[in-house]
CSV table of C-alpha atoms in Angstrom, one decimal:
chain,number,residue,atom,x,y,z
V,293,MET,CA,-5.2,2.8,-3.1
V,294,TYR,CA,-4.6,5.4,-0.5
V,295,GLN,CA,-6.2,3.1,2.0
V,296,VAL,CA,-3.6,0.4,1.3
V,297,ILE,CA,-0.8,2.9,1.6
V,298,THR,CA,-2.2,4.3,4.9
V,299,LEU,CA,-2.7,0.8,6.3
V,300,GLY,CA,0.9,-0.1,5.3
V,301,ILE,CA,2.3,3.0,7.0
V,302,ILE,CA,0.3,2.3,10.2
V,303,LEU,CA,1.3,-1.3,10.4
V,304,LEU,CA,4.9,-0.4,9.6
V,305,LEU,CA,5.0,2.2,12.5
V,306,ILE,CA,3.3,-0.2,14.9
V,307,GLY,CA,5.7,-2.9,14.0
V,308,VAL,CA,8.7,-0.7,14.5
V,309,LEU,CA,7.5,0.9,17.7
V,310,ALA,CA,6.3,-2.3,19.3
V,311,GLY,CA,9.2,-4.4,18.0
V,312,ILE,CA,7.0,-6.9,16.1
V,313,PRO,CA,8.9,-8.0,13.0
V,314,ILE,CA,5.9,-9.6,11.2
V,315,MET,CA,3.9,-6.4,11.4
V,316,THR,CA,6.9,-4.5,10.0
V,317,THR,CA,7.1,-6.9,7.1
V,318,ILE,CA,3.4,-6.9,6.4
V,319,GLY,CA,3.4,-3.0,6.6
V,320,THR,CA,6.3,-2.8,4.2
V,321,ILE,CA,4.6,-5.2,1.7
V,322,LEU,CA,1.3,-3.3,1.8
V,323,LEU,CA,3.1,0.0,1.4
V,324,VAL,CA,5.0,-1.2,-1.7
V,325,ILE,CA,1.9,-2.7,-3.2
V,326,GLY,CA,0.0,0.5,-2.6
V,327,VAL,CA,2.7,2.6,-4.2
V,328,VAL,CA,2.9,0.3,-7.2
V,329,LEU,CA,-0.8,0.4,-7.8
V,330,LEU,CA,-0.8,4.2,-7.4
V,331,ILE,CA,1.9,4.6,-10.0
V,332,ALA,CA,0.4,2.1,-12.4
V,333,GLY,CA,-3.0,3.8,-12.1
V,334,ARG,CA,-1.6,7.3,-12.6
V,335,ILE,CA,0.3,6.4,-15.8
V,336,GLY,CA,-2.9,5.0,-17.3
V,337,ASN,CA,-2.3,1.2,-17.2
V,338,GLY,CA,-5.3,-1.0,-16.6
V,339,ILE,CA,-5.1,-3.0,-13.4
V,340,GLY,CA,-6.9,-6.3,-13.0
V,341,GLY,CA,-8.9,-5.8,-16.2
V,342,ARG,CA,-10.1,-2.3,-15.2
V,343,ALA,CA,-9.3,0.9,-17.0
V,344,HIS,CA,-8.9,2.7,-13.6
V,345,TYR,CA,-8.1,1.5,-10.2
V,346,PHE,CA,-9.9,3.3,-7.4
């Protein structure tokens, strides 16, 4: 899950610095998904049929 957050941040920064809107959008989406999975995993909810999301 940290990989998804890291990739989201990298794509977001590249998109903002290079002025590529699609990379900014994809980076934002990946960042939000990563944070949601992180929070859901931390509070103990099963994700995708798994007890833990790694």
